[in-house]
Amino acid sequence: QVQLVESGGGLVQPGGFLRVSCAASGSIFSIINMGWYRQAPGKERELVARIITGGTTKYADSVKGRFTISRDNAKNMVYLQMESLKLEDTAVYYCNVGVKTTPLSKYVEVWGQGTLVTVSS
């Protein structure tokens, strides 16, 4: 079983910064992509950022220029550096990865438990 452990969420003032981390562990043969989603109360979960093994990234328009996603393939970790935070960034942030557990298996998506980021003055 593949597990994701997240950390780094918390309370931050508008204009501030925060970095959340996610570590994947368990029966991992390979990881093709890692990413971050977020969900605010009453809203649907949305993609924030995604990064593939080669380093190609994708960001939601709302966070471009402010958030940076990165990964450490050797450690099976992914990070999201959030800067110039806004009130509307407040949400539960979820880590997800696409993993293979065996060489011949298909890639499947695994989700973390979520970490709360609250932007408030």
Coordinates of C-alpha atoms in Angstrom, one line a residue, residues 19 22-24 31 34 51-53 55 69-80 97:
R19 CA 5.8 25.6 2.2
C22 CA 4.5 15.4 0.9
A23 CA 6.4 12.2 1.3
A24 CA 5.3 9.0 -0.5
I31 CA 6.2 7.5 -9.7
M34 CA 3.2 14.3 -8.2
I51 CA 5.1 18.1 -11.8
I52 CA 6.3 15.0 -13.7
T53 CA 9.5 13.1 -13.3
G55 CA 10.5 18.4 -14.2
I69 CA 6.2 23.0 -7.1
S70 CA 9.3 20.9 -6.9
R71 CA 10.2 17.3 -6.2
D72 CA 13.0 15.1 -5.0
N73 CA 12.8 11.9 -6.9
A74 CA 15.3 10.1 -4.7
K75 CA 13.2 10.8 -1.6
N76 CA 9.8 10.4 -3.3
M77 CA 8.9 13.9 -2.0
V78 CA 7.0 16.8 -3.5
Y79 CA 6.9 20.4 -2.2
L80 CA 4.7 23.4 -2.8
V97 CA 0.9 10.9 -6.9

